[in-house]
């Protein structure tokens, strides 16, 4: 039987939507039916997740005139326009119309692509997220950012397109590999660092329970993360200002992901190393204490997340890739730094010289 533990809301006027957090939620036919009104559904998943969960979603949908299952190859390297085209090809071949609901069942890669497909197919169809990784549950499924990668940059082609509901099901985390749990927890820690010191302190205390997937701790971490994300998105849906703080560590992290080849470093791993760099740069500016950097480094170590820049990346590689970041305005790089732990700021006064000398200290390659 399904158990609804929390319902949060992303407050965006007529595009507001609920985030349901609980157990066995997507087998709850009544709850699902409230958000899937038409008779046509396209379920988008990948070849790892589909065998685990898609049949249950399909059964919960009951009788519909058309249900198409679209199974993508698994991997960040397939988050491309070419894969998106295969989604449209299958939907067109099956005669989907504008009353279709697209349901994403998977991690952030599936969710970002399914969301972009929903934004584009016949200029926009109803969209539901069933995130099955921790990272997707606390971050990518909430807030309406959808995209595919370009060989020259992460998430460079996409749209803002909000889902109609998000079903966050704790049971799906049971089948997730350990490395993915740690990568998801990196994004959870991000919320503490950027806007919630008590949550960060709570995370430092409860990390062993979270790594062991103890349900009460996971439920609390997901609920507190989603509450922060929902609040920030409601205040600044299209990242005119505040929302950029959600990118703590991402400018460094995206450079690592792009340079290493999509999929080799997990997104959450690259973000973890990026957050450590952002904190070290903040410490260099005198904004956070070096003891706080040490505490954070130990936390990442306990999570077995990477602490160092890949050995083949030079300061020049970083600068080139960071220059393509979406936060660059008029050639000026904007970095998310920490004024203190629990209080992020967006800094546009880090000069190329300061950044190069900072990176030179942290890169082993020249
Ligand atoms: P992912 O989607 O690649 O999933 C990680 C792996 O876990 C994959 O192999 C997947 O098949 C597998 N998997 C998923 N659910 C599973 C389950 N329940 N059991 C077993 N295996 C499972 O990676 P991710 O970390 O979920 O998402 C990363 C992506 O999200 C990146 O592309 C990143 O850019 C994007 N992202 C988007 C936003 C946003 O706001 N839209 C925010 C953060 C990250
Ligand atoms: N993960 C960044 C954002 O949603 O804005």
PDB file of C-alpha atoms and ligand atoms in Angstrom, residues 46-49 52-53 74-76 79 106-112 131-136 139-147 149 154-155 171-177 180 183-184 187 190 229 243 250 254 257 266-268, ligand 1:
ATOM      1  CA  UNK A  46      16.139   3.927 -19.864  1.00  0.00           C
ATOM      2  CA  UNK A  47      17.323   0.343 -20.255  1.00  0.00           C
ATOM      3  CA  UNK A  48      18.433   0.098 -16.597  1.00  0.00           C
ATOM      4  CA  UNK A  49      15.375   1.617 -14.926  1.00  0.00           C
ATOM      5  CA  UNK A  52      12.703  -2.266 -12.592  1.00  0.00           C
ATOM      6  CA  UNK A  53       9.775   0.155 -12.522  1.00  0.00           C
ATOM      7  CA  UNK A  74      21.447   4.527 -20.203  1.00  0.00           C
ATOM      8  CA  UNK A  75      24.108   7.167 -19.743  1.00  0.00           C
ATOM      9  CA  UNK A  76      24.990  10.855 -19.657  1.00  0.00           C
ATOM     10  CA  UNK A  79      21.823  13.033 -23.252  1.00  0.00           C
ATOM     11  CA  UNK A 106      14.495   7.551 -14.137  1.00  0.00           C
ATOM     12  CA  UNK A 107      17.325   9.738 -12.951  1.00  0.00           C
ATOM     13  CA  UNK A 108      18.239  13.243 -13.988  1.00  0.00           C
ATOM     14  CA  UNK A 109      19.339  12.233 -17.471  1.00  0.00           C
ATOM     15  CA  UNK A 110      15.960  10.707 -18.332  1.00  0.00           C
ATOM     16  CA  UNK A 111      14.089  13.515 -16.528  1.00  0.00           C
ATOM     17  CA  UNK A 112      15.970  16.310 -18.300  1.00  0.00           C
ATOM     18  CA  UNK A 131      12.587  10.506 -10.262  1.00  0.00           C
ATOM     19  CA  UNK A 132      14.344   7.281  -9.275  1.00  0.00           C
ATOM     20  CA  UNK A 133      17.774   8.560  -8.155  1.00  0.00           C
ATOM     21  CA  UNK A 134      18.392  10.572  -5.017  1.00  0.00           C
ATOM     22  CA  UNK A 135      19.920  13.343  -7.117  1.00  0.00           C
ATOM     23  CA  UNK A 136      16.840  13.552  -9.300  1.00  0.00           C
ATOM     24  CA  UNK A 139      17.186  18.465  -7.499  1.00  0.00           C
ATOM     25  CA  UNK A 140      16.686  17.746 -11.180  1.00  0.00           C
ATOM     26  CA  UNK A 141      13.008  16.734 -11.110  1.00  0.00           C
ATOM     27  CA  UNK A 142      12.051  19.962  -9.314  1.00  0.00           C
ATOM     28  CA  UNK A 143      12.174  23.387 -10.923  1.00  0.00           C
ATOM     29  CA  UNK A 144      11.601  22.854 -14.627  1.00  0.00           C
ATOM     30  CA  UNK A 145      15.117  22.967 -16.039  1.00  0.00           C
ATOM     31  CA  UNK A 146      15.266  20.595 -18.990  1.00  0.00           C
ATOM     32  CA  UNK A 147      18.128  20.133 -21.434  1.00  0.00           C
ATOM     33  CA  UNK A 149      24.258  18.360 -23.641  1.00  0.00           C
ATOM     34  CA  UNK A 154      26.713  20.614 -20.448  1.00  0.00           C
ATOM     35  CA  UNK A 155      22.972  21.306 -20.659  1.00  0.00           C
ATOM     36  CA  UNK A 171      11.522   2.674  -2.398  1.00  0.00           C
ATOM     37  CA  UNK A 172      13.269   3.328  -5.705  1.00  0.00           C
ATOM     38  CA  UNK A 173      16.448   4.253  -3.805  1.00  0.00           C
ATOM     39  CA  UNK A 174      16.849   0.650  -2.664  1.00  0.00           C
ATOM     40  CA  UNK A 175      18.061  -0.479  -6.084  1.00  0.00           C
ATOM     41  CA  UNK A 176      20.429   2.459  -6.567  1.00  0.00           C
ATOM     42  CA  UNK A 177      24.185   1.730  -6.638  1.00  0.00           C
ATOM     43  CA  UNK A 180      24.866   7.116  -7.011  1.00  0.00           C
ATOM     44  CA  UNK A 183      26.487  11.595  -5.712  1.00  0.00           C
ATOM     45  CA  UNK A 184      22.880  12.430  -4.761  1.00  0.00           C
ATOM     46  CA  UNK A 187      23.429  17.789  -3.982  1.00  0.00           C
ATOM     47  CA  UNK A 190      24.592  21.735  -1.347  1.00  0.00           C
ATOM     48  CA  UNK A 229      14.569  24.048  -3.915  1.00  0.00           C
ATOM     49  CA  UNK A 243      18.327  30.683  -8.360  1.00  0.00           C
ATOM     50  CA  UNK A 250      28.603  23.590 -10.822  1.00  0.00           C
ATOM     51  CA  UNK A 254      30.565  21.160 -15.386  1.00  0.00           C
ATOM     52  CA  UNK A 257      32.341  16.638 -16.529  1.00  0.00           C
ATOM     53  CA  UNK A 266      29.026  11.402 -12.095  1.00  0.00           C
ATOM     54  CA  UNK A 267      27.352  14.815 -12.011  1.00  0.00           C
ATOM     55  CA  UNK A 268      27.137  14.758  -8.200  1.00  0.00           C
TER      56      UNK A 268
HETATM   57  P1  LIG B   1      21.413   9.386 -14.124  1.00  0.00           P
HETATM   58  O1  LIG B   1      20.112   9.814 -14.619  1.00  0.00           O
HETATM   59  O2  LIG B   1      22.474   9.061 -15.121  1.00  0.00           O
HETATM   60  O3  LIG B   1      21.199   8.135 -13.169  1.00  0.00           O
HETATM   61  C1  LIG B   1      22.318   7.532 -12.580  1.00  0.00           C
HETATM   62  C2  LIG B   1      22.369   6.015 -12.862  1.00  0.00           C
HETATM   63  O4  LIG B   1      21.455   5.351 -12.003  1.00  0.00           O
HETATM   64  C3  LIG B   1      22.002   5.624 -14.275  1.00  0.00           C
HETATM   65  O5  LIG B   1      22.787   4.552 -14.679  1.00  0.00           O
HETATM   66  C4  LIG B   1      20.546   5.188 -14.104  1.00  0.00           C
HETATM   67  O6  LIG B   1      20.129   4.308 -15.129  1.00  0.00           O
HETATM   68  C5  LIG B   1      20.585   4.521 -12.777  1.00  0.00           C
HETATM   69  N1  LIG B   1      19.337   4.481 -12.039  1.00  0.00           N
HETATM   70  C6  LIG B   1      18.406   5.435 -11.944  1.00  0.00           C
HETATM   71  N2  LIG B   1      17.485   5.095 -11.043  1.00  0.00           N
HETATM   72  C7  LIG B   1      17.829   3.876 -10.568  1.00  0.00           C
HETATM   73  C8  LIG B   1      17.284   3.013  -9.579  1.00  0.00           C
HETATM   74  N3  LIG B   1      16.213   3.370  -8.865  1.00  0.00           N
HETATM   75  N4  LIG B   1      17.897   1.851  -9.363  1.00  0.00           N
HETATM   76  C9  LIG B   1      19.037   1.503 -10.046  1.00  0.00           C
HETATM   77  N5  LIG B   1      19.619   2.295 -10.956  1.00  0.00           N
HETATM   78  C10 LIG B   1      19.020   3.477 -11.204  1.00  0.00           C
HETATM   79  O7  LIG B   1      22.074  10.480 -13.145  1.00  0.00           O
HETATM   80  P2  LIG B   1      21.457  11.450 -12.035  1.00  0.00           P
HETATM   81  O8  LIG B   1      22.517  11.639 -11.066  1.00  0.00           O
HETATM   82  O9  LIG B   1      20.122  11.005 -11.601  1.00  0.00           O
HETATM   83  O10 LIG B   1      21.233  12.808 -12.848  1.00  0.00           O
HETATM   84  C11 LIG B   1      22.305  13.520 -13.403  1.00  0.00           C
HETATM   85  C12 LIG B   1      21.771  14.401 -14.502  1.00  0.00           C
HETATM   86  O11 LIG B   1      20.865  15.336 -13.957  1.00  0.00           O
HETATM   87  C13 LIG B   1      22.855  15.196 -15.208  1.00  0.00           C
HETATM   88  O12 LIG B   1      22.643  15.124 -16.589  1.00  0.00           O
HETATM   89  C14 LIG B   1      22.634  16.601 -14.711  1.00  0.00           C
HETATM   90  O13 LIG B   1      23.025  17.573 -15.644  1.00  0.00           O
HETATM   91  C15 LIG B   1      21.151  16.622 -14.477  1.00  0.00           C
HETATM   92  N6  LIG B   1      20.710  17.617 -13.499  1.00  0.00           N
HETATM   93  C16 LIG B   1      19.679  18.415 -13.860  1.00  0.00           C
HETATM   94  C17 LIG B   1      19.193  19.344 -12.967  1.00  0.00           C
HETATM   95  C18 LIG B   1      18.004  20.178 -13.325  1.00  0.00           C
HETATM   96  O14 LIG B   1      17.693  21.107 -12.599  1.00  0.00           O
HETATM   97  N7  LIG B   1      17.303  19.843 -14.371  1.00  0.00           N
HETATM   98  C19 LIG B   1      19.751  19.444 -11.680  1.00  0.00           C
HETATM   99  C20 LIG B   1      20.795  18.601 -11.346  1.00  0.00           C
HETATM  100  C21 LIG B   1      21.270  17.670 -12.269  1.00  0.00           C
END
